């Protein structure tokens, strides 16, 4: 895919709102357009976290495999959202499985490429972290609320 | 105020522990007009009386509808009622949803669990007068797919082009193709004008706390957020003090409150 159209897709994605043209160009050099068919694995627990995804359409379930119960979906994410931050933190391994629930289009960003660019350009790294931290916090809070099981009777 | 006698016309099972009762006045009795968000005191003869929101259509007062979850003595007694059996009804009580104040604005309805029941009359009202409102968004979260209330109706509403219905469950199962995650995670997919909108929220208090935080983060001011509060009741008339919540009485000042009026004590321990 042409860099130009990748830059456009990146610019349009809510996660990257406000990012400078220069940084969008840098990201585009680490990016690729991808699609997942319904049921296809996007990432698997324990595998190396080599990339993250900006979702453009569709829906992905983040799952944990529980012996005896099978895959248990923890959260679903969709259009405009971001999948994966294990690439940011050593040892760069996925903690969950993720699977497309329907045809899903995304931009995949190569982790090694981005880490290298961020080492050279700390401002880019900072811009990325500023966007990832709120997402991580939001997911942490959602997970805590889920843990409280607020809808249980006599809770 | 003495209870008026009603008869059970229909019992409809919603989930494993929740059902919807349709009541009609006993011979010669009158229908009860109500506004969305109001509740009745339902009296199960011989067992006692509990507050239950009206979950039916306000334009059909001939059918008095309540959705209840069997949690204790009285609600279990009510849940065991059969068609034809008698129930005492006092009401309707309380201040309901701000249907007037919301006119001309976007409306965000956020429901958790059985909290959809008191909001359903508001949804009926919004859909019946669709042109009077801006965007209408319903965000509904339940524990599991099996705990979703009014499933057929949700599907029907979702099929309309003039209302956004987003449903999520805390725990999915193998057959569930929809969203998984707490109700606040739906906000990233909800579109409304935060500067010109009213939010109506009902669910467990913890869920409402998190929802209010999310609504505020989206820029909705405190005086555009409305919550329905639950407190134990006895008289439902503002006499006994059972339902006191800070300086207000849930039975007569609520159950629906504007958030800026209760925020000083909302979420505080032991109130
Ligand atoms: C304004 C208002 C509107 C209400 N609307 C509805 C409604 O539409 N549908 C509905 O099902 N309920 C509704 N309720 C809650 C309902 O009144 C209570 O569930 C009921 O009073 C419980 O009485 P009980 O005798 O069955 O249980 P109790 O014997 O009093 O209690 C049994 C157990 O259930 C727990 N419990 C009591 N209330 C609740 C509750 N609300 N949620 C979870 N656990 C509880 C108690 O802590 C106890 O452990 C409403 C309450 C208020 C104040
Ligand atoms: S229930 Fe008696 S004052 Fe509210």
Short mmCIF file of C-alpha atoms and ligand atoms in Angstrom, two decimals:
data_model
loop_
_atom_site.label_atom_id
_atom_site.label_comp_id
_atom_site.label_asym_id
_atom_site.label_seq_id
_atom_site.Cartn_x
_atom_site.Cartn_y
_atom_site.Cartn_z
CA UNK A 1 0.00 0.00 0.00
CA UNK A 2 1.14 3.51 -0.78
CA UNK A 3 2.62 5.45 2.13
CA UNK A 4 0.26 8.31 1.35
CA UNK A 5 -2.87 6.30 1.93
CA UNK A 6 -1.37 4.79 5.09
CA UNK A 7 -0.68 8.28 6.38
CA UNK A 8 -4.29 9.18 5.66
CA UNK A 9 -5.62 6.14 7.51
CA UNK A 10 -3.34 6.87 10.46
CA UNK A 11 -4.37 10.52 10.52
CA UNK A 12 -8.04 9.53 10.57
CA UNK A 13 -7.66 7.09 13.43
CA UNK A 14 -8.92 8.54 16.75
CA UNK A 15 -5.99 7.05 18.65
CA UNK A 16 -3.52 9.25 16.78
CA UNK A 17 -5.58 12.42 16.85
CA UNK A 18 -3.35 15.48 17.00
CA UNK A 19 -0.13 13.72 16.00
CA UNK A 20 2.17 15.83 13.81
CA UNK A 21 2.54 15.13 10.09
CA UNK A 22 6.17 14.26 10.62
CA UNK A 23 5.31 11.64 13.22
CA UNK A 24 2.50 10.27 11.05
CA UNK A 25 5.05 9.81 8.26
CA UNK A 26 7.36 7.99 10.66
CA UNK A 27 4.54 5.72 11.82
CA UNK A 28 3.56 5.01 8.23
CA UNK A 29 7.05 3.70 7.58
CA UNK A 30 6.41 1.07 10.30
CA UNK A 31 2.79 0.37 9.29
CA UNK A 32 0.88 -2.08 7.15
CA UNK A 33 -2.74 -2.56 6.30
CA UNK A 34 -4.14 -5.89 7.55
CA UNK A 35 -7.43 -7.75 7.70
CA UNK A 36 -8.64 -10.66 9.77
CA UNK A 37 -11.46 -13.00 8.87
CA UNK A 38 -14.08 -13.94 11.47
CA UNK A 39 -12.57 -16.49 13.84
CA UNK A 40 -8.96 -15.76 12.90
CA UNK A 41 -6.38 -15.35 15.68
CA UNK A 42 -4.84 -11.91 15.87
CA UNK A 43 -2.42 -12.72 18.66
CA UNK A 44 -1.76 -15.59 21.05
CA UNK A 45 -0.82 -15.58 24.72
CA UNK A 46 2.89 -16.13 25.30
CA UNK A 47 3.95 -15.24 21.79
CA UNK A 48 6.31 -12.38 21.17
CA UNK A 49 4.52 -9.02 20.91
CA UNK A 50 5.85 -7.86 17.57
CA UNK A 51 3.19 -5.32 16.69
CA UNK A 52 0.08 -3.51 17.78
CA UNK A 53 -3.11 -2.75 15.89
CA UNK A 54 -5.25 0.28 15.26
CA UNK A 55 -8.69 -1.07 14.49
CA UNK A 56 -10.52 0.47 11.54
CA UNK A 57 -13.60 -1.73 11.48
CA UNK A 58 -14.89 -5.00 12.86
CA UNK A 59 -14.56 -6.44 16.34
CA UNK A 60 -11.91 -8.36 18.23
CA UNK A 61 -12.35 -10.36 21.43
CA UNK A 62 -9.57 -10.42 24.00
CA UNK A 63 -9.71 -13.86 25.55
CA UNK A 64 -8.10 -15.98 28.20
CA UNK A 65 -8.07 -19.72 27.80
CA UNK A 66 -9.33 -21.39 30.96
CA UNK A 67 -8.84 -25.16 31.13
CA UNK A 68 -12.20 -26.87 31.39
CA UNK A 69 -14.06 -23.74 30.24
CA UNK A 70 -12.34 -22.95 27.00
CA UNK A 71 -11.73 -19.41 25.76
CA UNK A 72 -13.33 -16.78 28.02
CA UNK A 73 -13.80 -13.37 26.40
CA UNK A 74 -12.68 -10.57 28.74
CA UNK A 75 -13.37 -7.60 26.54
CA UNK A 76 -14.22 -6.79 22.98
CA UNK A 77 -12.78 -3.85 21.10
CA UNK A 78 -13.69 -2.34 17.79
CA UNK A 79 -13.47 0.53 15.37
CA UNK A 80 -11.33 3.43 16.53
CA UNK A 81 -9.67 1.45 19.31
CA UNK A 82 -6.20 0.06 19.83
CA UNK A 83 -5.15 -3.53 20.47
CA UNK A 84 -1.96 -4.48 22.28
CA UNK A 85 0.53 -2.74 24.52
CA UNK A 86 2.76 -5.66 25.54
CA UNK A 87 5.16 -4.52 22.82
CA UNK A 88 5.94 -1.50 25.04
CA UNK A 89 7.17 -3.43 28.05
CA UNK A 90 9.81 -6.14 28.39
CA UNK A 91 9.73 -9.09 27.83
CA UNK A 92 7.40 -8.14 24.95
CA UNK A 93 5.04 -11.11 25.26
CA UNK A 94 1.26 -11.17 24.81
CA UNK A 95 -0.70 -11.84 27.99
CA UNK A 96 -3.93 -12.74 26.24
CA UNK A 97 -5.32 -14.24 23.10
CA UNK A 98 -7.15 -12.04 20.64
CA UNK A 99 -9.47 -13.25 17.94
CA UNK A 100 -11.51 -11.53 15.27
CA UNK A 101 -15.25 -11.95 15.88
CA UNK A 102 -16.10 -10.67 12.44
CA UNK A 103 -14.21 -9.38 9.43
CA UNK A 104 -11.85 -6.83 10.95
CA UNK A 105 -9.66 -4.24 9.24
CA UNK A 106 -6.72 -2.72 11.04
CA UNK A 107 -3.40 -0.98 10.63
CA UNK A 108 -0.61 -3.04 12.08
CA UNK A 109 2.39 -1.20 13.50
CA UNK A 110 5.70 -2.94 13.76
CA UNK A 111 7.01 -2.84 17.33
CA UNK A 112 10.71 -3.14 16.65
CA UNK A 113 10.52 -0.42 14.05
CA UNK A 114 8.60 1.86 16.42
CA UNK A 115 10.87 1.19 19.38
CA UNK A 116 13.89 2.05 17.26
CA UNK A 117 12.26 5.24 15.98
CA UNK A 118 11.25 6.23 19.49
CA UNK A 119 14.80 5.75 20.75
CA UNK A 120 15.96 8.16 18.08
CA UNK A 121 13.08 10.55 18.55
CA UNK A 122 11.94 10.64 22.18
CA UNK A 123 9.19 13.04 21.33
CA UNK A 124 7.55 10.37 19.19
CA UNK A 125 7.90 7.88 22.06
CA UNK A 126 6.32 10.40 24.42
CA UNK A 127 3.44 11.10 22.03
CA UNK A 128 2.77 7.37 21.81
CA UNK A 129 2.92 6.88 25.58
CA UNK A 130 0.55 9.81 26.10
CA UNK A 131 -1.96 7.92 24.00
CA UNK A 132 -1.33 4.46 25.43
CA UNK A 133 -1.41 5.34 29.13
CA UNK A 134 -5.06 6.51 29.19
CA UNK A 135 -6.11 3.37 27.31
CA UNK A 136 -4.23 1.18 29.76
CA UNK A 137 -5.79 3.06 32.68
CA UNK A 138 -9.26 2.79 31.20
CA UNK A 139 -8.85 -0.96 30.70
CA UNK A 140 -7.52 -1.36 34.24
CA UNK A 141 -10.53 0.46 35.65
CA UNK A 142 -12.91 -1.56 33.51
CA UNK A 143 -11.23 -4.77 34.67
CA UNK A 144 -11.62 -3.71 38.32
CA UNK A 145 -15.28 -2.92 37.81
CA UNK A 146 -15.75 -6.29 36.11
CA UNK A 147 -14.09 -7.94 39.10
CA UNK A 148 -16.63 -6.34 41.44
CA UNK A 149 -19.37 -8.21 39.64
CA UNK A 150 -21.81 -5.40 40.40
CA UNK A 151 -24.90 -7.01 38.91
CA UNK A 152 -24.82 -10.09 41.09
CA UNK A 153 -27.99 -10.53 43.15
CA UNK A 154 -27.59 -9.53 46.81
CA UNK A 155 -24.31 -7.93 45.86
CA UNK B 1 -52.88 5.52 51.64
CA UNK B 2 -54.30 2.03 51.31
CA UNK B 3 -53.33 -0.37 48.53
CA UNK B 4 -55.66 -0.77 45.57
CA UNK B 5 -56.33 -4.33 44.50
CA UNK B 6 -54.94 -5.49 41.16
CA UNK B 7 -54.90 -8.88 39.48
CA UNK B 8 -52.01 -10.51 37.70
CA UNK B 9 -52.78 -10.69 34.00
CA UNK B 10 -49.51 -12.04 32.70
CA UNK B 11 -46.21 -13.31 34.08
CA UNK B 12 -43.28 -13.23 31.75
CA UNK B 13 -39.93 -14.71 32.62
CA UNK B 14 -37.05 -12.43 31.60
CA UNK B 15 -34.02 -14.18 33.09
CA UNK B 16 -33.33 -16.90 35.69
CA UNK B 17 -34.29 -14.60 38.59
CA UNK B 18 -36.22 -11.79 36.95
CA UNK B 19 -39.74 -11.55 35.61
CA UNK B 20 -42.22 -9.04 34.35
CA UNK B 21 -45.70 -8.85 35.84
CA UNK B 22 -48.57 -7.24 33.98
CA UNK B 23 -51.35 -6.19 36.31
CA UNK B 24 -54.88 -5.02 35.70
CA UNK B 25 -57.22 -3.32 38.13
CA UNK B 26 -59.61 -5.58 40.01
CA UNK B 27 -63.29 -5.27 39.08
CA UNK B 28 -64.34 -1.62 39.16
CA UNK B 29 -60.82 -0.37 39.88
CA UNK B 30 -59.16 2.49 38.03
CA UNK B 31 -56.01 2.51 35.94
CA UNK B 32 -52.91 4.27 37.25
CA UNK B 33 -51.37 7.00 35.17
CA UNK B 34 -47.66 7.44 35.72
CA UNK B 35 -44.62 9.23 34.38
CA UNK B 36 -41.41 7.42 33.37
CA UNK B 37 -39.22 6.66 36.39
CA UNK B 38 -42.01 6.46 38.98
CA UNK B 39 -42.52 3.43 41.18
CA UNK B 40 -45.29 1.64 43.03
CA UNK B 41 -45.37 -0.08 46.37
CA UNK B 42 -46.37 -3.66 45.55
CA UNK B 43 -48.00 -5.54 48.38
CA UNK B 44 -47.82 -9.30 48.36
CA UNK B 45 -50.70 -10.27 50.57
CA UNK B 46 -49.46 -11.75 53.81
CA UNK B 47 -45.79 -11.04 53.14
CA UNK B 48 -45.25 -7.32 52.88
CA UNK B 49 -44.67 -4.42 50.60
CA UNK B 50 -41.72 -3.36 48.40
CA UNK B 51 -41.00 -0.48 46.03
CA UNK B 52 -40.82 -1.58 42.39
CA UNK B 53 -40.41 0.74 39.43
CA UNK B 54 -42.99 0.78 36.69
CA UNK B 55 -41.42 -0.69 33.57
CA UNK B 56 -44.33 -0.41 31.13
CA UNK B 57 -45.40 2.05 28.50
CA UNK B 58 -46.68 5.34 29.99
CA UNK B 59 -49.09 5.72 27.06
CA UNK B 60 -50.72 2.41 28.04
CA UNK B 61 -51.76 2.95 31.65
CA UNK B 62 -54.35 0.19 31.27
CA UNK B 63 -51.51 -2.31 31.58
CA UNK B 64 -49.52 -1.80 34.76
CA UNK B 65 -46.15 -3.45 34.18
CA UNK B 66 -43.36 -4.14 36.68
CA UNK B 67 -40.12 -6.05 36.23
CA UNK B 68 -38.72 -7.52 39.38
CA UNK B 69 -35.84 -9.57 40.53
CA UNK B 70 -36.49 -12.16 43.20
CA UNK B 71 -33.90 -11.36 45.88
CA UNK B 72 -35.71 -11.73 49.22
CA UNK B 73 -38.94 -12.52 51.02
CA UNK B 74 -41.34 -10.15 49.32
CA UNK B 75 -39.85 -10.14 45.83
CA UNK B 76 -39.76 -13.96 45.87
CA UNK B 77 -43.39 -13.92 46.97
CA UNK B 78 -44.28 -11.60 44.11
CA UNK B 79 -42.30 -13.76 41.70
CA UNK B 80 -44.41 -16.78 42.63
CA UNK B 81 -47.67 -15.08 41.64
CA UNK B 82 -49.83 -16.74 38.98
CA UNK B 83 -52.26 -15.12 36.56
CA UNK B 84 -55.48 -14.19 38.32
CA UNK B 85 -53.90 -13.79 41.76
CA UNK B 86 -54.21 -10.53 43.67
CA UNK B 87 -51.61 -7.85 44.45
CA UNK B 88 -52.01 -4.64 46.38
CA UNK B 89 -50.68 -1.52 44.71
CA UNK B 90 -49.95 1.90 46.22
CA UNK B 91 -48.69 4.61 43.97
CA UNK B 92 -47.42 5.82 41.67
CA UNK B 93 -44.79 7.63 43.70
CA UNK B 94 -41.79 9.83 43.21
CA UNK B 95 -40.18 12.12 40.71
CA UNK B 96 -39.26 10.48 37.43
CA UNK B 97 -36.95 11.08 34.50
CA UNK B 98 -36.58 14.61 33.10
CA UNK B 99 -38.49 14.01 29.87
CA UNK B 100 -39.36 17.72 29.58
CA UNK B 101 -35.87 19.02 30.36
CA UNK B 102 -34.46 16.63 27.76
CA UNK B 103 -36.64 17.93 24.92
CA UNK B 104 -34.59 19.17 21.98
CA UNK B 105 -31.43 17.59 23.35
CA UNK B 106 -29.51 14.41 22.72
CA UNK B 107 -30.38 11.77 25.29
CA UNK B 108 -27.93 9.19 26.59
CA UNK B 109 -29.58 6.39 28.53
CA UNK B 110 -27.19 4.22 30.54
CA UNK B 111 -28.59 1.11 32.20
CA UNK B 112 -26.94 -1.62 34.23
CA UNK B 113 -28.63 -4.94 35.01
CA UNK B 114 -32.18 -4.58 36.29
CA UNK B 115 -31.65 -0.81 35.99
CA UNK B 116 -33.07 -1.05 32.50
CA UNK B 117 -36.53 -1.63 34.00
CA UNK B 118 -37.10 1.90 35.38
CA UNK B 119 -35.62 3.34 32.18
CA UNK B 120 -37.85 1.42 29.81
CA UNK B 121 -40.82 3.82 30.19
CA UNK B 122 -38.44 6.69 29.36
CA UNK B 123 -37.31 4.83 26.24
CA UNK B 124 -40.93 4.23 25.20
CA UNK B 125 -41.55 7.93 25.67
CA UNK B 126 -38.48 8.95 23.65
CA UNK B 127 -39.35 6.62 20.80
CA UNK B 128 -43.01 7.66 20.74
CA UNK B 129 -41.99 11.33 20.51
CA UNK B 130 -38.84 10.77 18.56
CA UNK B 131 -38.99 14.16 16.81
CA UNK B 132 -38.90 16.02 20.10
CA UNK B 133 -35.39 14.79 20.89
CA UNK B 134 -31.96 14.85 19.30
CA UNK B 135 -29.89 11.71 19.12
CA UNK B 136 -31.01 8.88 21.36
CA UNK B 137 -28.35 6.49 22.60
CA UNK B 138 -28.96 3.50 24.85
CA UNK B 139 -25.98 1.88 26.56
CA UNK B 140 -26.91 -1.28 28.43
CA UNK B 141 -24.68 -3.60 30.40
CA UNK B 142 -25.60 -6.87 32.07
CA UNK B 143 -23.71 -9.61 33.85
CA UNK B 144 -24.01 -12.32 31.18
CA UNK B 145 -25.99 -12.73 27.94
CA UNK B 146 -28.57 -14.69 29.95
CA UNK B 147 -29.12 -11.69 32.23
CA UNK B 148 -30.20 -9.29 29.48
CA UNK B 149 -33.72 -7.99 30.01
CA UNK B 150 -36.20 -7.43 27.18
CA UNK B 151 -34.00 -9.07 24.63
CA UNK B 152 -36.51 -9.05 21.77
CA UNK B 153 -37.33 -5.44 22.38
CA UNK B 154 -33.64 -4.51 22.41
CA UNK B 155 -33.26 -6.19 19.05
CA UNK B 156 -36.25 -4.32 17.71
CA UNK B 157 -34.92 -0.98 18.94
CA UNK B 158 -31.54 -1.78 17.48
CA UNK B 159 -33.21 -2.34 14.12
CA UNK B 160 -34.47 1.26 14.09
CA UNK B 161 -32.41 3.85 12.30
CA UNK B 162 -33.13 6.62 14.75
CA UNK B 163 -31.70 5.15 17.94
CA UNK B 164 -28.26 3.75 18.78
CA UNK B 165 -28.44 0.69 20.98
CA UNK B 166 -25.17 -0.64 22.38
CA UNK B 167 -25.25 -3.71 24.58
CA UNK B 168 -22.43 -5.31 26.52
CA UNK B 169 -21.99 -8.09 29.06
CA UNK B 170 -19.37 -8.45 31.79
CA UNK B 171 -18.93 -12.11 30.94
CA UNK B 172 -19.47 -13.49 27.49
CA UNK B 173 -20.20 -17.09 26.64
CA UNK B 174 -19.51 -19.25 23.63
CA UNK B 175 -22.65 -18.19 21.79
CA UNK B 176 -22.31 -14.45 22.43
CA UNK B 177 -21.27 -12.38 19.42
CA UNK B 178 -21.70 -8.96 20.99
CA UNK B 179 -19.55 -6.70 23.15
CA UNK B 180 -17.81 -7.90 26.30
CA UNK B 181 -16.72 -5.42 28.95
CA UNK B 182 -18.35 -3.16 31.52
CA UNK B 183 -20.92 -0.63 30.39
CA UNK B 184 -18.47 2.29 30.58
CA UNK B 185 -16.40 0.71 27.79
CA UNK B 186 -19.31 1.40 25.42
CA UNK B 187 -18.74 5.14 25.57
CA UNK B 188 -15.98 5.03 22.97
CA UNK B 189 -18.63 3.89 20.48
CA UNK B 190 -21.38 6.26 21.54
CA UNK B 191 -21.90 9.48 19.64
CA UNK B 192 -23.74 12.39 21.19
CA UNK B 193 -23.27 16.09 21.66
CA UNK B 194 -21.93 16.48 25.19
CA UNK B 195 -22.73 20.21 25.12
CA UNK B 196 -26.39 19.65 24.46
CA UNK B 197 -27.41 16.39 26.00
CA UNK B 198 -29.06 14.83 29.02
CA UNK B 199 -27.93 11.55 30.58
CA UNK B 200 -30.25 9.18 32.44
CA UNK B 201 -28.54 6.50 34.47
CA UNK B 202 -29.83 3.57 36.48
CA UNK B 203 -28.02 0.55 37.87
CA UNK B 204 -26.08 -0.61 40.91
CA UNK B 205 -24.48 2.32 42.73
CA UNK B 206 -20.92 1.35 41.87
CA UNK B 207 -21.86 1.16 38.20
CA UNK B 208 -23.48 4.59 38.44
CA UNK B 209 -20.37 6.04 40.10
CA UNK B 210 -18.15 4.85 37.26
CA UNK B 211 -20.72 5.96 34.69
CA UNK B 212 -20.90 9.46 36.16
CA UNK B 213 -17.10 9.69 36.02
CA UNK B 214 -17.21 8.69 32.36
CA UNK B 215 -20.01 11.13 31.53
CA UNK B 216 -18.09 13.93 33.19
CA UNK B 217 -14.93 12.95 31.33
CA UNK B 218 -16.98 13.27 28.12
CA UNK B 219 -17.88 16.81 29.12
CA UNK B 220 -21.46 16.42 30.32
CA UNK B 221 -22.07 18.87 33.20
CA UNK B 222 -23.41 17.67 36.57
CA UNK B 223 -26.77 19.33 36.06
CA UNK B 224 -27.43 17.28 32.92
CA UNK B 225 -26.89 13.93 34.61
CA UNK B 226 -29.82 12.18 36.28
CA UNK B 227 -29.60 9.07 38.45
CA UNK B 228 -32.23 6.82 39.96
CA UNK B 229 -31.43 5.95 43.57
CA UNK B 230 -32.66 3.02 45.60
CA UNK B 231 -33.19 3.08 49.34
CA UNK B 232 -35.32 0.88 51.54
CA UNK B 233 -38.80 2.26 52.00
CA UNK B 234 -41.78 1.98 54.27
CA UNK B 235 -44.32 4.74 53.84
CA UNK B 236 -43.24 6.05 50.40
CA UNK B 237 -44.90 9.32 51.45
CA UNK B 238 -42.06 11.23 53.04
CA UNK B 239 -43.18 10.52 56.63
CA UNK B 240 -41.14 7.71 58.09
CA UNK B 241 -37.60 8.66 57.11
CA UNK B 242 -36.69 5.13 56.06
CA UNK B 243 -35.52 6.16 52.63
CA UNK B 244 -33.47 9.14 53.74
CA UNK B 245 -30.43 9.78 51.58
CA UNK B 246 -28.38 12.66 52.94
CA UNK B 247 -30.86 15.51 53.35
CA UNK B 248 -33.40 14.12 50.85
CA UNK B 249 -36.03 11.39 50.84
CA UNK B 250 -35.79 8.99 47.93
CA UNK B 251 -39.54 8.28 47.98
CA UNK B 252 -40.75 11.82 47.43
CA UNK B 253 -37.72 13.83 46.24
CA UNK B 254 -36.54 10.97 44.01
CA UNK B 255 -36.02 8.22 43.06
CA UNK B 256 -34.60 10.18 40.11
CA UNK B 257 -32.20 12.94 41.17
CA UNK B 258 -30.17 15.45 39.26
CA UNK B 259 -26.57 14.66 40.00
CA UNK B 260 -25.50 18.15 41.10
CA UNK B 261 -28.17 17.99 43.81
CA UNK B 262 -26.91 14.78 45.38
CA UNK B 263 -23.24 14.71 44.50
CA UNK B 264 -22.20 15.95 47.94
CA UNK B 265 -23.37 12.66 49.42
CA UNK B 266 -23.51 10.33 46.40
CA UNK B 267 -20.94 7.58 46.78
CA UNK B 268 -20.20 8.50 50.38
CA UNK B 269 -19.95 5.64 52.84
CA UNK B 270 -22.83 4.87 55.17
CA UNK B 271 -25.35 7.23 53.66
C1 LIG C 1 -37.43 3.39 44.08
C2 LIG C 1 -37.11 1.93 43.99
C3 LIG C 1 -37.38 1.26 42.83
C4 LIG C 1 -37.11 -0.11 42.73
N1 LIG C 1 -37.40 -0.74 41.56
C5 LIG C 1 -37.18 -2.06 41.46
C6 LIG C 1 -37.54 -2.76 40.27
O1 LIG C 1 -38.04 -2.19 39.30
N2 LIG C 1 -37.31 -4.08 40.22
C7 LIG C 1 -36.74 -4.75 41.27
O2 LIG C 1 -36.55 -5.96 41.17
N3 LIG C 1 -36.37 -4.12 42.40
C8 LIG C 1 -36.60 -2.80 42.52
N4 LIG C 1 -36.27 -2.16 43.69
C9 LIG C 1 -35.64 -2.96 44.75
C10 LIG C 1 -36.68 -3.72 45.55
O3 LIG C 1 -37.49 -2.81 46.22
C11 LIG C 1 -35.96 -4.64 46.56
O4 LIG C 1 -35.33 -5.66 45.86
C12 LIG C 1 -36.94 -5.22 47.53
O5 LIG C 1 -37.36 -4.22 48.42
C13 LIG C 1 -36.33 -6.35 48.31
O6 LIG C 1 -37.31 -6.84 49.22
P1 LIG C 1 -37.40 -8.36 49.63
O7 LIG C 1 -38.35 -8.48 50.75
O8 LIG C 1 -37.65 -9.21 48.44
O9 LIG C 1 -35.92 -8.67 50.09
P2 LIG C 1 -35.34 -8.59 51.56
O10 LIG C 1 -35.82 -9.79 52.29
O11 LIG C 1 -35.61 -7.23 52.12
O12 LIG C 1 -33.82 -8.73 51.23
C14 LIG C 1 -33.27 -9.99 50.85
C15 LIG C 1 -31.86 -9.85 50.41
O13 LIG C 1 -31.83 -9.11 49.20
C16 LIG C 1 -30.97 -8.02 49.32
N5 LIG C 1 -31.53 -6.92 48.56
C17 LIG C 1 -32.52 -6.10 48.92
N6 LIG C 1 -32.75 -5.19 47.97
C18 LIG C 1 -31.90 -5.47 46.97
C19 LIG C 1 -31.64 -4.90 45.70
N7 LIG C 1 -32.30 -3.81 45.28
N8 LIG C 1 -30.69 -5.45 44.91
C20 LIG C 1 -29.99 -6.51 45.33
N9 LIG C 1 -30.18 -7.08 46.53
C21 LIG C 1 -31.12 -6.57 47.33
C22 LIG C 1 -30.92 -7.71 50.78
O14 LIG C 1 -29.69 -7.08 51.12
C23 LIG C 1 -31.00 -9.08 51.38
O15 LIG C 1 -29.74 -9.71 51.40
C24 LIG C 1 -36.52 -0.81 43.81
C25 LIG C 1 -36.23 -0.12 44.98
C26 LIG C 1 -36.52 1.24 45.08
C27 LIG C 1 -36.20 1.96 46.34
S1 LIG C 2 -40.25 5.76 52.71
FE1 LIG C 2 -40.96 6.86 54.40
S2 LIG C 2 -40.01 8.77 54.14
FE2 LIG C 2 -39.53 7.71 52.30
#
